[in-house]
Amino acid sequence: MGFQETYAWWLSDHLSHREGERERRLREGHGHAEKAFVEKVWWPAFGHFRHLHPEYEVTDFKDGMRYLDFAYLRSGVQLAIEIDGFDPHLRNISRDRFSDQCRRQNDLILDGWKVLRFTYDDVSDNPRYCQQTLQQFMGRWLGEGETLFQANYHEKELIRLFLRVGRPLTPGDICLTMGVENKTARKWLRQLSEKRWIQPASGSVRVRSYQLSLDAKRLIL
């Protein structure tokens, strides 16, 4: 499935499991900036929405409820993702509101959350920076041993290609997609195989195809 279809299913699935204020918050709080983030940053970086929760409810220091723009919950890691829009009126923010925002982030950290904040301008105009920041986070907190981010440019692009298509790839696929010769494609695949980021796909005979290994999936997903 492409982005639009997957995004619609993902949002509908979360709505179907909510009611009351939690449902209202998702319908009204998940707006243009949040959709831009999942379309321009998250989807190109990972190609799926597993473990990503929009408008996620948390308890604040006053035992009230707050909502994160996104929460990524997996393997004991709690990542809060916030998209900050630019508002010229922010220069006039009250001292109480400013303190409240600082306390909110402190509370999350004290409760074991990791926090990443992105401006809407970066999401819109510099999505690669946001993608790389998230991928580095995944490699740092969910990876084991050697991380994906020690790979060179071509190796990173190959990993993203495997994630995007979601199936085994042959050297011919690499040639067609990345515009290189067969010799180069085989060289790149061999390098990834030696690093244990890909492995031969089951059932491949003469023209060997490869699939992502469990090690690579731990590094990114």
Backbone as a chain_set.jsonl record, in Angstrom:
{"seq": "MGFQETYAWWLSDHLSHREGERERRLREGHGHAEKAFVEKVWWPAFGHFRHLHPEYEVTDFKDGMRYLDFAYLRSGVQLAIEIDGFDPHLRNISRDRFSDQCRRQNDLILDGWKVLRFTYDDVSDNPRYCQQTLQQFMGRWLGEGETLFQANYHEKELIRLFLRVGRPLTPGDICLTMGVENKTARKWLRQLSEKRWIQPASGSVRVRSYQLSLDAKRLIL", "coords": {"N": [[0.843, -1.197, 0.0], [0.405, 2.298, -0.672], [1.361, 5.586, 0.634], [-1.002, 7.245, 1.183], [-3.149, 5.421, 1.405], [-2.247, 3.697, 3.435], [-1.889, 5.532, 5.513], [-4.531, 6.463, 5.91], [-5.75, 4.1, 6.785], [-4.287, 3.605, 9.135], [-4.904, 5.877, 10.738], [-7.674, 5.579, 10.936], [-7.801, 3.158, 12.294], [-6.754, 3.828, 14.826], [-8.682, 5.677, 15.638], [-10.876, 4.004, 15.877], [-10.406, 2.701, 18.223], [-10.781, 4.482, 20.207], [-12.602, 6.72, 22.348], [-14.847, 9.298, 23.512], [-13.14, 12.025, 25.031], [-10.571, 11.34, 24.165], [-10.988, 10.435, 21.575], [-12.075, 12.758, 20.42], [-9.917, 14.493, 20.666], [-8.044, 13.342, 18.931], [-9.348, 13.586, 16.467], [-9.515, 16.372, 16.223], [-7.049, 17.401, 16.994], [-5.053, 16.277, 15.458], [-3.689, 17.647, 12.963], [-2.792, 19.711, 10.135], [0.043, 20.102, 10.39], [0.826, 17.793, 11.747], [0.06, 15.758, 9.96], [1.746, 16.43, 7.856], [4.181, 15.794, 8.991], [4.07, 12.933, 9.252], [3.83, 12.284, 6.567], [5.996, 13.485, 5.175], [8.215, 12.96, 6.7], [8.167, 10.656, 8.619], [7.051, 8.448, 7.085], [8.704, 8.328, 4.647], [11.095, 7.686, 5.939], [10.687, 5.23, 7.279], [8.571, 3.739, 6.194], [6.25, 2.624, 7.268], [3.752, 2.578, 9.939], [3.95, 1.292, 12.327], [3.862, 0.947, 15.837], [3.68, 3.656, 16.227], [1.901, 6.262, 17.672], [-0.683, 8.551, 17.328], [-1.523, 11.741, 18.82], [-1.2, 11.105, 21.678], [-2.139, 10.153, 24.896], [-1.059, 11.333, 28.05], [-0.239, 11.505, 31.57], [0.056, 14.459, 33.494], [2.105, 16.49, 35.765], [0.246, 17.511, 37.493], [-1.599, 15.599, 37.754], [-3.355, 15.766, 35.712], [-4.481, 15.485, 32.267], [-2.524, 15.334, 29.338], [-1.631, 15.713, 25.868], [0.489, 14.17, 23.59], [1.959, 14.981, 20.444], [2.875, 12.808, 18.941], [3.583, 9.437, 19.905], [6.089, 7.042, 20.179], [6.251, 3.752, 20.84], [8.0, 1.115, 21.982], [9.792, -1.858, 22.75], [10.505, -1.199, 25.403], [11.18, 1.446, 25.112], [10.179, 4.773, 25.242], [9.244, 7.238, 23.218], [8.619, 10.576, 22.829], [7.274, 12.681, 20.409], [7.212, 15.873, 19.205], [5.721, 18.445, 17.296], [6.535, 21.619, 16.547], [5.006, 24.554, 15.788], [5.551, 27.75, 14.147], [4.773, 30.737, 15.659], [4.062, 34.072, 15.63], [3.063, 35.247, 17.868], [4.178, 33.983, 19.976], [6.243, 35.344, 21.137], [5.079, 36.844, 23.009], [4.373, 35.147, 25.004], [3.107, 34.086, 28.142], [4.656, 34.158, 31.408], [3.776, 32.103, 33.074], [2.732, 30.244, 31.228], [5.026, 29.608, 29.788], [6.583, 28.435, 31.791], [4.955, 26.253, 32.306], [5.18, 24.774, 29.94], [7.874, 24.035, 30.049], [7.871, 22.482, 32.382], [6.225, 20.438, 31.55], [7.807, 19.063, 29.657], [9.909, 18.314, 31.329], [8.574, 16.607, 33.098], [7.906, 14.494, 31.405], [10.458, 13.463, 30.813], [11.327, 12.706, 33.368], [9.545, 10.685, 33.796], [10.555, 8.735, 32.229], [10.527, 9.105, 29.486], [11.886, 9.653, 26.216], [12.55, 12.579, 24.338], [11.881, 14.203, 21.334], [11.904, 17.102, 19.396], [10.552, 18.84, 16.672], [10.583, 21.534, 14.403], [7.911, 22.995, 12.527], [8.795, 24.201, 10.21], [11.185, 22.803, 9.629], [10.139, 20.243, 9.221], [8.638, 20.743, 6.921], [10.437, 22.019, 5.108], [12.963, 20.898, 5.415], [12.99, 17.978, 5.517], [14.734, 15.765, 5.412], [16.648, 16.15, 7.383], [15.065, 15.762, 9.679], [14.275, 13.087, 9.259], [16.776, 11.771, 9.39], [17.492, 12.348, 12.013], [15.548, 10.917, 13.476], [16.147, 8.304, 12.57], [18.719, 8.017, 13.567], [18.13, 8.1, 16.253], [16.693, 5.672, 16.503], [18.716, 3.846, 15.875], [20.463, 4.375, 17.985], [19.014, 3.84, 20.391], [17.525, 1.533, 19.985], [19.059, -0.163, 18.548], [21.65, -2.687, 18.316], [25.041, -3.255, 18.953], [26.984, -2.676, 16.065], [25.901, 0.155, 14.298], [23.433, 1.211, 11.905], [24.127, 3.681, 11.014], [26.762, 3.868, 10.615], [27.126, 3.158, 8.119], [27.837, 3.721, 4.607], [26.775, 6.201, 2.157], [25.503, 4.897, -0.068], [24.893, 2.389, 1.026], [23.064, 3.077, 3.001], [20.987, 4.079, 1.409], [20.258, 1.743, 0.074], [19.268, 0.178, 2.204], [17.039, 1.726, 2.88], [15.612, 1.366, 0.536], [15.003, -1.391, 0.646], [13.315, -1.312, 2.886], [11.258, 0.275, 1.904], [10.115, -1.133, -0.311], [9.489, -3.575, 0.791], [10.002, -6.3, 0.218], [12.018, -9.124, -0.983], [15.022, -8.268, -2.818], [16.678, -8.238, -5.981], [19.888, -8.122, -7.729], [19.219, -7.017, -10.205], [16.947, -5.496, -9.576], [18.153, -3.484, -8.066], [19.775, -2.279, -9.989], [17.829, -1.218, -11.734], [16.395, 0.54, -10.092], [18.29, 2.265, -8.9], [19.94, 2.993, -10.919], [22.48, 1.847, -11.663], [25.262, -0.225, -12.748], [25.207, -3.839, -13.155], [27.39, -5.066, -11.938], [28.149, -3.206, -9.994], [25.831, -3.152, -8.43], [25.823, -5.772, -7.412], [28.142, -5.663, -5.903], [27.477, -3.77, -3.893], [25.364, -5.127, -2.628], [26.746, -7.343, -1.699], [28.408, -6.136, 0.19], [26.544, -5.28, 2.114], [25.601, -7.773, 2.875], [27.876, -8.906, 4.029], [28.036, -7.367, 6.285], [25.923, -8.31, 7.62], [23.433, -7.169, 7.354], [21.677, -7.75, 5.371], [20.347, -10.797, 3.965], [20.472, -13.899, 2.082], [17.469, -14.524, 0.325], [14.986, -16.922, 1.068], [14.548, -19.704, -1.096], [15.64, -18.56, -3.373], [17.496, -19.145, -6.316], [19.218, -19.319, -9.021], [19.458, -16.52, -9.788], [20.289, -14.655, -7.296], [18.381, -13.398, -4.641], [17.857, -10.947, -2.092], [17.004, -10.295, 1.357], [16.052, -8.125, 4.076], [17.896, -8.538, 7.073], [17.376, -9.757, 10.454], [19.03, -8.363, 12.139], [19.381, -5.881, 10.84], [16.748, -4.927, 10.875], [16.326, -4.581, 13.585], [17.98, -2.414, 13.999], [16.717, -0.315, 12.695], [13.883, -0.403, 12.946]], "CA": [[0.0, 0.0, 0.0], [1.102, 3.567, -0.668], [1.211, 6.4, 1.835], [-2.356, 7.71, 1.463], [-3.974, 4.294, 1.839], [-1.752, 3.243, 4.733], [-2.172, 6.593, 6.475], [-5.966, 6.441, 6.204], [-6.024, 2.904, 7.594], [-3.652, 3.811, 10.443], [-5.677, 6.847, 11.499], [-8.976, 4.978, 11.201], [-7.612, 2.125, 13.308], [-6.62, 4.482, 16.129], [-9.981, 6.25, 15.989], [-11.806, 2.929, 16.239], [-10.092, 2.233, 19.572], [-10.898, 5.601, 21.141], [-13.934, 7.305, 22.541], [-14.857, 10.471, 24.379], [-12.145, 13.071, 24.83], [-9.442, 10.811, 23.407], [-11.388, 10.431, 20.165], [-12.206, 14.149, 19.98], [-8.58, 15.067, 20.558], [-7.408, 12.832, 17.718], [-10.019, 14.171, 15.299], [-9.295, 17.812, 16.136], [-5.66, 17.775, 17.258], [-4.164, 15.772, 14.413], [-3.973, 18.556, 11.872], [-1.92, 19.835, 8.966], [1.454, 19.909, 10.738], [1.031, 16.4, 12.109], [0.016, 14.95, 8.739], [2.965, 16.733, 7.107], [5.264, 15.034, 9.616], [4.027, 11.513, 8.891], [3.972, 12.132, 5.119], [7.291, 13.921, 4.669], [9.329, 12.516, 7.551], [8.097, 9.285, 9.123], [6.829, 7.462, 6.026], [9.917, 8.107, 3.845], [12.178, 7.124, 6.748], [10.435, 3.877, 7.773], [7.648, 3.023, 5.328], [5.148, 2.013, 8.018], [3.374, 3.339, 11.131], [3.922, 0.408, 13.487], [4.323, 1.46, 17.134], [3.536, 5.112, 16.277], [0.559, 6.599, 18.162], [-0.967, 9.985, 17.231], [-2.261, 12.364, 19.927], [-1.102, 10.09, 22.729], [-2.521, 10.705, 26.191], [-0.165, 11.104, 29.187], [-0.604, 12.209, 32.805], [1.04, 15.483, 33.83], [2.486, 16.582, 37.174], [-0.94, 17.882, 38.275], [-2.515, 14.472, 37.573], [-4.253, 16.048, 34.608], [-4.13, 14.78, 31.038], [-1.964, 16.082, 28.219], [-1.527, 14.903, 24.655], [1.675, 14.293, 22.76], [1.647, 14.902, 19.013], [3.099, 11.404, 18.599], [4.37, 8.614, 20.824], [6.611, 5.806, 19.6], [6.347, 2.869, 21.993], [8.517, -0.182, 21.568], [10.975, -2.445, 23.385], [10.878, -0.468, 26.604], [11.526, 2.825, 24.776], [9.053, 5.691, 25.071], [9.704, 8.442, 22.534], [7.625, 11.617, 22.57], [7.622, 13.506, 19.252], [6.39, 17.071, 19.174], [5.902, 19.324, 16.14], [6.351, 22.982, 17.027], [4.765, 25.532, 14.74], [6.011, 29.113, 14.43], [3.674, 31.66, 15.918], [4.641, 35.361, 16.032], [2.566, 35.654, 19.191], [4.918, 33.291, 21.024], [7.127, 36.281, 21.826], [4.299, 37.411, 24.111], [3.932, 34.058, 25.862], [3.145, 34.461, 29.551], [5.631, 33.422, 32.22], [3.146, 30.871, 33.554], [2.638, 29.282, 30.125], [6.38, 29.173, 29.488], [6.957, 27.492, 32.845], [4.157, 25.049, 32.131], [5.764, 24.007, 28.844], [9.122, 23.446, 30.54], [7.517, 21.426, 33.324], [5.668, 19.328, 30.777], [8.898, 18.263, 29.116], [10.626, 17.712, 32.464], [7.77, 15.488, 33.604], [8.058, 13.373, 30.483], [11.79, 12.891, 30.986], [11.347, 12.038, 34.671], [8.731, 9.472, 33.66], [11.256, 7.775, 31.384], [10.343, 9.378, 28.061], [12.818, 10.407, 25.396], [11.779, 13.64, 23.688], [12.404, 14.857, 20.137], [11.052, 18.192, 18.944], [10.852, 19.322, 15.33], [9.791, 22.687, 13.988], [7.149, 22.766, 11.297], [9.632, 24.628, 9.086], [12.083, 21.701, 9.287], [9.313, 19.18, 8.645], [8.209, 21.141, 5.587], [11.51, 22.446, 4.214], [14.179, 20.114, 5.604], [12.55, 16.699, 6.086], [15.831, 14.804, 5.538], [17.224, 16.329, 8.719], [14.16, 15.11, 10.631], [14.382, 11.646, 9.037], [18.055, 11.302, 9.892], [17.456, 12.425, 13.476], [14.763, 9.776, 13.944], [16.878, 7.076, 12.293], [19.813, 7.96, 14.519], [17.533, 7.713, 17.535], [16.4, 4.239, 16.459], [19.97, 3.125, 15.958], [21.07, 4.568, 19.316], [18.255, 3.291, 21.506], [16.959, 0.219, 19.682], [20.049, -0.992, 17.868], [22.611, -3.443, 19.094], [26.308, -3.373, 18.271], [27.246, -1.748, 14.976], [24.656, 0.797, 13.891], [23.246, 1.487, 10.491], [24.61, 5.0, 10.657], [28.155, 3.744, 10.24], [27.097, 2.78, 6.706], [28.046, 4.826, 3.683], [25.554, 6.729, 1.561], [24.839, 3.899, -0.901], [24.35, 1.343, 1.89], [21.864, 3.623, 3.628], [19.927, 4.139, 0.411], [19.803, 0.373, -0.164], [18.434, -0.224, 3.34], [15.753, 2.42, 2.732], [14.906, 0.728, -0.566], [14.437, -2.636, 1.176], [12.2, -0.967, 3.764], [10.169, 0.863, 1.121], [9.425, -2.105, -1.16], [8.967, -4.623, 1.659], [10.153, -7.642, -0.361], [13.408, -9.373, -1.387], [15.494, -7.557, -4.001], [17.746, -8.85, -6.766], [20.77, -7.114, -8.321], [18.487, -6.33, -11.265], [16.111, -4.469, -8.949], [19.024, -2.373, -7.683], [20.158, -1.607, -11.235], [16.686, -0.48, -12.264], [15.97, 1.593, -9.166], [19.353, 3.207, -8.56], [20.634, 3.383, -12.13], [23.881, 1.422, -11.661], [25.526, -1.458, -13.473], [25.011, -5.059, -12.382], [28.587, -5.3, -11.125], [28.069, -2.313, -8.836], [24.723, -3.604, -7.59], [26.271, -6.97, -6.69], [29.138, -5.228, -4.922], [26.77, -3.157, -2.768], [24.633, -6.174, -1.913], [27.731, -8.164, -0.988], [28.848, -5.372, 1.351], [25.491, -5.357, 3.128], [25.551, -9.154, 3.35], [29.025, -9.107, 4.92], [27.73, -6.685, 7.542], [24.766, -9.02, 8.175], [22.227, -6.348, 7.294], [20.774, -8.483, 4.492], [20.667, -12.212, 3.863], [19.812, -14.494, 0.917], [16.053, -14.842, 0.522], [14.705, -18.348, 0.923], [13.987, -20.097, -2.38], [16.344, -17.994, -4.523], [18.403, -20.167, -6.869], [20.264, -18.822, -9.913], [19.597, -15.092, -9.539], [20.079, -14.561, -5.852], [17.696, -12.227, -4.093], [18.204, -10.705, -0.692], [16.005, -9.67, 2.208], [16.634, -7.545, 5.283], [18.121, -9.48, 8.171], [16.83, -9.338, 11.737], [19.931, -7.353, 12.711], [19.077, -4.582, 10.235], [15.433, -4.484, 11.332], [16.484, -4.071, 14.954], [18.645, -1.126, 13.943], [15.874, 0.746, 12.157], [12.471, -0.458, 13.293]], "C": [[0.881, 1.25, 0.0], [0.802, 4.376, 0.582], [-0.246, 6.708, 2.151], [-3.232, 6.588, 2.008], [-3.556, 3.812, 3.227], [-2.06, 4.252, 5.826], [-3.647, 6.592, 6.883], [-6.328, 5.254, 7.084], [-5.493, 3.084, 9.006], [-4.478, 4.765, 11.318], [-7.04, 6.27, 11.872], [-8.874, 3.923, 12.293], [-7.495, 2.733, 14.698], [-7.949, 5.091, 16.567], [-10.957, 5.179, 16.471], [-11.575, 2.419, 17.653], [-10.216, 3.346, 20.607], [-12.344, 6.051, 21.237], [-13.799, 8.517, 23.437], [-13.802, 11.496, 24.006], [-10.966, 12.594, 23.995], [-9.753, 10.773, 21.906], [-11.464, 11.861, 19.627], [-10.832, 14.767, 19.767], [-7.875, 14.607, 19.274], [-8.033, 13.464, 16.475], [-9.649, 15.646, 15.119], [-7.822, 18.205, 16.268], [-4.679, 17.32, 16.199], [-4.442, 16.553, 13.138], [-2.923, 18.561, 10.783], [-0.464, 19.535, 9.304], [1.75, 18.454, 11.051], [0.997, 15.492, 10.875], [1.272, 15.19, 7.896], [4.138, 15.936, 7.678], [5.237, 13.571, 9.182], [4.249, 11.317, 7.388], [5.386, 12.435, 4.634], [8.474, 13.364, 5.46], [9.217, 11.034, 7.893], [7.982, 8.248, 8.007], [8.068, 7.263, 5.143], [11.04, 7.441, 4.639], [11.957, 5.649, 7.067], [9.436, 3.073, 6.948], [6.524, 2.301, 6.025], [4.849, 2.887, 9.229], [3.31, 2.464, 12.374], [4.532, 1.093, 14.705], [4.225, 2.983, 17.251], [2.094, 5.465, 16.611], [0.337, 8.109, 18.063], [-1.766, 10.479, 18.427], [-2.351, 11.403, 21.12], [-1.287, 10.738, 24.103], [-1.512, 10.337, 27.276], [-0.665, 11.911, 30.384], [0.466, 13.239, 33.132], [1.266, 15.542, 35.335], [1.327, 16.988, 38.072], [-1.989, 16.776, 38.242], [-3.614, 14.79, 36.564], [-3.79, 15.3, 33.372], [-3.59, 15.762, 29.999], [-1.862, 15.134, 27.027], [-0.238, 15.225, 23.917], [1.247, 14.264, 21.297], [1.778, 13.463, 18.522], [3.86, 10.724, 19.725], [4.807, 7.366, 20.068], [6.942, 4.896, 20.769], [6.801, 1.499, 21.544], [9.732, -0.574, 22.404], [11.45, -1.658, 24.599], [11.261, 0.976, 26.357], [10.25, 3.625, 24.576], [9.595, 6.978, 24.457], [8.527, 9.375, 22.291], [8.126, 12.482, 21.415], [6.663, 14.676, 19.189], [6.738, 17.908, 17.949], [5.554, 20.742, 16.582], [6.168, 23.934, 15.854], [5.31, 26.892, 15.138], [4.803, 30.03, 14.567], [4.274, 32.985, 16.371], [4.174, 35.824, 17.397], [3.325, 34.97, 20.323], [5.859, 34.224, 21.781], [6.409, 36.882, 23.037], [3.787, 36.336, 25.066], [4.075, 34.458, 27.331], [4.189, 33.633, 30.285], [5.042, 32.095, 32.694], [3.088, 29.82, 32.453], [4.012, 28.734, 29.766], [6.852, 28.151, 30.53], [6.224, 26.17, 32.694], [4.735, 24.16, 31.023], [7.06, 23.325, 29.274], [8.834, 22.295, 31.497], [6.983, 20.202, 32.595], [6.781, 18.438, 30.236], [9.692, 17.606, 30.231], [9.888, 16.497, 33.004], [7.912, 14.267, 32.709], [9.397, 12.678, 30.698], [11.885, 12.137, 32.307], [10.54, 10.748, 34.654], [9.349, 8.46, 32.693], [11.097, 7.978, 29.897], [11.603, 9.984, 27.468], [11.985, 11.416, 24.617], [12.541, 14.175, 22.481], [11.404, 15.905, 19.681], [11.514, 18.638, 17.563], [9.998, 20.551, 15.045], [9.019, 22.34, 12.719], [7.98, 23.162, 10.074], [10.586, 23.511, 8.667], [11.308, 20.543, 8.663], [8.979, 19.494, 7.195], [9.377, 21.343, 4.629], [12.784, 21.61, 4.318], [13.842, 18.743, 6.196], [13.674, 15.684, 6.248], [16.519, 14.933, 6.89], [16.383, 15.601, 9.765], [14.243, 13.593, 10.502], [15.665, 11.099, 9.646], [18.103, 11.329, 11.411], [16.693, 11.24, 14.06], [15.509, 8.46, 13.721], [18.06, 6.914, 13.236], [19.303, 7.579, 15.905], [17.277, 6.214, 17.579], [17.677, 3.422, 16.582], [20.603, 3.214, 17.339], [20.34, 3.813, 20.395], [17.673, 1.911, 21.25], [17.95, -0.712, 19.016], [20.954, -1.718, 18.841], [23.903, -3.52, 18.292], [26.48, -2.293, 17.219], [25.937, -1.149, 14.491], [24.634, 1.057, 12.402], [23.949, 2.764, 10.085], [26.121, 5.048, 10.53], [28.26, 3.334, 8.773], [27.397, 3.996, 5.841], [26.724, 5.193, 3.018], [24.793, 5.656, 0.779], [24.22, 2.788, -0.051], [23.078, 1.817, 2.576], [20.694, 3.653, 2.644], [19.386, 2.748, 0.083], [18.893, -0.109, 0.962], [17.066, 0.437, 3.231], [14.931, 1.806, 1.604], [14.271, -0.585, -0.111], [13.219, -2.343, 2.041], [10.995, -0.501, 2.95], [9.394, -0.188, 0.329], [8.87, -3.267, -0.355], [9.019, -6.02, 1.079], [11.624, -7.869, -0.686], [13.756, -8.634, -2.678], [16.623, -8.324, -4.673], [18.699, -7.751, -7.235], [20.075, -6.335, -9.431], [17.577, -5.241, -10.735], [16.938, -3.244, -8.597], [19.436, -1.579, -8.917], [19.038, -0.7, -11.73], [16.352, 0.722, -11.391], [17.029, 2.674, -8.988], [20.22, 3.584, -9.752], [22.109, 3.046, -12.164], [24.027, 0.141, -12.455], [25.384, -2.662, -12.552], [26.186, -5.33, -11.458], [28.557, -4.464, -9.856], [26.974, -2.765, -7.873], [25.135, -4.826, -6.763], [27.296, -6.617, -5.619], [28.458, -4.649, -3.685], [26.023, -4.201, -1.939], [25.592, -7.056, -1.118], [28.221, -7.452, 0.279], [27.816, -5.43, 2.482], [25.405, -6.753, 3.715], [26.686, -9.43, 4.323], [28.818, -8.44, 6.27], [26.514, -7.289, 8.242], [23.522, -8.154, 8.244], [21.22, -6.914, 6.305], [21.226, -9.937, 4.449], [19.963, -12.786, 2.642], [18.361, -14.848, 1.238], [15.838, -16.33, 0.293], [14.091, -18.62, -0.439], [14.69, -19.509, -3.584], [17.391, -18.993, -5.001], [19.48, -19.501, -7.724], [20.52, -17.323, -9.712], [19.26, -14.857, -8.08], [19.366, -13.266, -5.477], [17.998, -12.149, -2.612], [17.027, -10.079, 0.042], [16.708, -9.097, 3.436], [16.793, -8.608, 6.356], [17.478, -8.932, 9.445], [17.709, -8.272, 12.357], [19.608, -5.962, 12.169], [17.745, -4.065, 10.74], [15.491, -3.977, 12.76], [17.08, -2.667, 14.942], [17.695, -0.005, 13.555], [14.48, 0.755, 12.757], [12.246, -0.502, 14.78]], "O": [[1.959, 1.262, 0.593], [0.085, 3.923, 1.475], [-0.693, 6.462, 3.272], [-3.974, 6.788, 2.97], [-4.4, 3.552, 4.084], [-2.445, 3.878, 6.933], [-3.968, 6.708, 8.065], [-7.119, 5.384, 8.019], [-6.178, 2.752, 9.973], [-4.718, 4.488, 12.494], [-7.507, 6.452, 12.996], [-9.77, 3.809, 13.129], [-8.074, 2.212, 15.651], [-8.301, 5.025, 17.745], [-11.767, 5.424, 17.365], [-12.452, 1.771, 18.226], [-9.804, 3.177, 21.754], [-13.172, 5.807, 20.359], [-12.754, 8.734, 24.05], [-13.593, 11.799, 22.832], [-10.42, 13.359, 23.201], [-8.885, 11.045, 21.076], [-10.986, 12.148, 18.529], [-10.616, 15.485, 18.791], [-7.193, 15.394, 18.617], [-7.323, 13.834, 15.54], [-9.489, 16.113, 13.991], [-7.396, 19.222, 15.719], [-3.602, 17.897, 16.049], [-5.304, 16.185, 12.339], [-2.253, 17.559, 10.535], [0.195, 18.79, 8.58], [2.799, 17.934, 10.671], [1.803, 14.57, 10.755], [1.8, 14.258, 7.29], [4.989, 15.457, 6.929], [6.266, 13.025, 8.785], [4.798, 10.295, 6.977], [5.916, 11.726, 3.779], [9.595, 13.304, 4.955], [10.074, 10.242, 7.502], [8.734, 7.273, 7.988], [8.454, 6.118, 4.907], [11.85, 6.709, 4.069], [12.92, 4.884, 7.124], [9.451, 1.843, 6.997], [5.892, 1.434, 5.422], [5.592, 3.823, 9.523], [2.689, 2.842, 13.367], [5.579, 1.734, 14.616], [4.64, 3.548, 18.263], [1.169, 5.029, 15.926], [1.096, 8.876, 18.656], [-2.582, 9.746, 18.985], [-3.432, 10.959, 21.507], [-0.659, 11.749, 24.416], [-1.146, 9.17, 27.414], [-1.416, 12.874, 30.23], [1.657, 12.937, 33.06], [0.698, 14.753, 36.09], [1.409, 16.829, 39.29], [-3.131, 16.986, 38.651], [-4.671, 14.16, 36.565], [-2.809, 14.558, 33.426], [-4.12, 16.857, 29.81], [-1.991, 13.918, 27.166], [0.082, 16.384, 23.655], [0.276, 13.592, 20.949], [0.924, 12.959, 17.794], [4.674, 11.345, 20.409], [4.002, 6.715, 19.401], [7.8, 5.214, 21.592], [6.091, 0.802, 20.819], [10.583, 0.257, 22.723], [12.65, -1.473, 24.799], [11.635, 1.677, 27.298], [9.354, 3.216, 23.838], [10.325, 7.721, 25.112], [7.557, 9.008, 21.627], [9.261, 12.959, 21.435], [5.447, 14.494, 19.128], [7.91, 18.061, 17.606], [4.413, 21.025, 16.945], [7.066, 24.097, 15.028], [5.51, 27.163, 16.322], [3.935, 30.082, 13.696], [4.938, 33.024, 17.407], [4.8, 36.683, 18.017], [3.151, 35.32, 21.49], [6.233, 33.946, 22.921], [7.048, 37.366, 23.972], [2.87, 36.586, 25.848], [5.056, 35.096, 27.711], [4.56, 32.546, 29.843], [5.736, 31.078, 32.711], [3.359, 28.644, 32.699], [4.158, 27.547, 29.475], [7.447, 27.13, 30.184], [6.791, 25.102, 32.922], [4.771, 22.937, 31.158], [7.316, 22.178, 28.908], [9.482, 21.25, 31.428], [7.26, 19.066, 32.983], [6.714, 17.213, 30.341], [10.109, 16.456, 30.095], [10.502, 15.481, 33.329], [8.025, 13.141, 33.194], [9.464, 11.451, 30.758], [12.46, 11.05, 32.362], [10.825, 9.823, 35.415], [8.731, 7.444, 32.377], [11.491, 7.114, 29.113], [12.308, 10.741, 28.136], [10.836, 11.138, 24.273], [13.707, 14.554, 22.593], [10.206, 15.637, 19.589], [12.709, 18.793, 17.314], [8.822, 20.595, 15.408], [9.441, 21.487, 11.937], [7.878, 22.529, 9.023], [10.78, 23.289, 7.472], [11.762, 19.934, 7.695], [9.03, 18.613, 6.337], [9.329, 20.9, 3.482], [13.6, 21.616, 3.396], [14.352, 18.385, 7.258], [13.597, 14.824, 7.125], [16.928, 13.931, 7.478], [16.919, 14.91, 10.632], [14.277, 12.884, 11.508], [15.644, 10.081, 10.338], [18.685, 10.44, 12.032], [17.141, 10.628, 15.03], [15.503, 7.593, 14.595], [18.37, 5.801, 13.66], [19.955, 6.835, 16.638], [17.601, 5.553, 18.566], [17.718, 2.426, 17.304], [21.206, 2.253, 17.815], [20.98, 3.194, 21.245], [17.359, 1.189, 22.196], [17.713, -1.917, 18.927], [21.01, -1.399, 20.029], [23.878, -3.812, 17.097], [26.158, -1.129, 17.456], [24.962, -1.874, 14.292], [25.669, 1.115, 11.738], [24.33, 2.917, 8.924], [26.705, 6.118, 10.359], [29.362, 3.179, 8.247], [27.24, 5.139, 6.268], [25.69, 4.579, 3.279], [23.58, 5.516, 0.938], [23.138, 2.297, -0.373], [22.123, 1.054, 2.719], [19.565, 3.305, 2.989], [18.189, 2.59, -0.159], [17.864, -0.734, 0.705], [16.044, -0.21, 3.461], [13.706, 1.73, 1.693], [13.12, -0.861, -0.449], [12.206, -3.036, 1.947], [9.854, -0.839, 3.265], [8.164, -0.154, 0.293], [7.887, -3.886, -0.763], [8.172, -6.852, 1.405], [12.408, -6.92, -0.672], [12.892, -8.402, -3.524], [17.425, -8.98, -4.007], [18.362, -6.57, -7.151], [20.307, -5.136, -9.589], [17.439, -4.186, -11.353], [16.501, -2.11, -8.794], [19.446, -0.348, -8.893], [19.278, 0.45, -12.099], [16.058, 1.802, -11.903], [16.707, 3.86, -8.931], [21.133, 4.399, -9.622], [22.917, 3.847, -12.634], [23.036, -0.505, -12.796], [25.432, -2.531, -11.329], [26.001, -5.773, -10.325], [28.896, -4.946, -8.775], [27.162, -2.761, -6.656], [24.839, -4.91, -5.571], [27.307, -7.219, -4.545], [28.816, -4.994, -2.559], [26.045, -4.164, -0.708], [25.285, -7.464, 0.002], [28.425, -8.088, 1.313], [28.165, -5.605, 3.65], [25.165, -6.913, 4.912], [26.49, -10.111, 5.33], [29.358, -8.889, 7.281], [26.12, -6.841, 9.319], [22.654, -8.372, 9.089], [20.033, -6.598, 6.384], [22.343, -10.265, 4.847], [18.959, -12.229, 2.198], [18.068, -15.403, 2.297], [16.457, -16.92, -0.592], [13.223, -17.876, -0.897], [14.392, -19.897, -4.714], [18.086, -19.612, -4.195], [20.544, -19.154, -7.212], [21.658, -16.908, -9.493], [18.094, -14.861, -7.685], [19.718, -12.185, -5.948], [18.344, -13.14, -1.969], [16.172, -9.426, -0.556], [17.807, -9.52, 3.793], [15.931, -9.471, 6.526], [17.084, -7.767, 9.494], [17.208, -7.37, 13.029], [19.564, -4.987, 12.92], [17.618, -2.871, 11.012], [14.778, -3.038, 13.111], [16.729, -1.83, 15.774], [17.839, 1.125, 14.021], [13.947, 1.825, 13.049], [11.101, -0.55, 15.229]]}, "num_chains": 1, "name": "protein.A"}
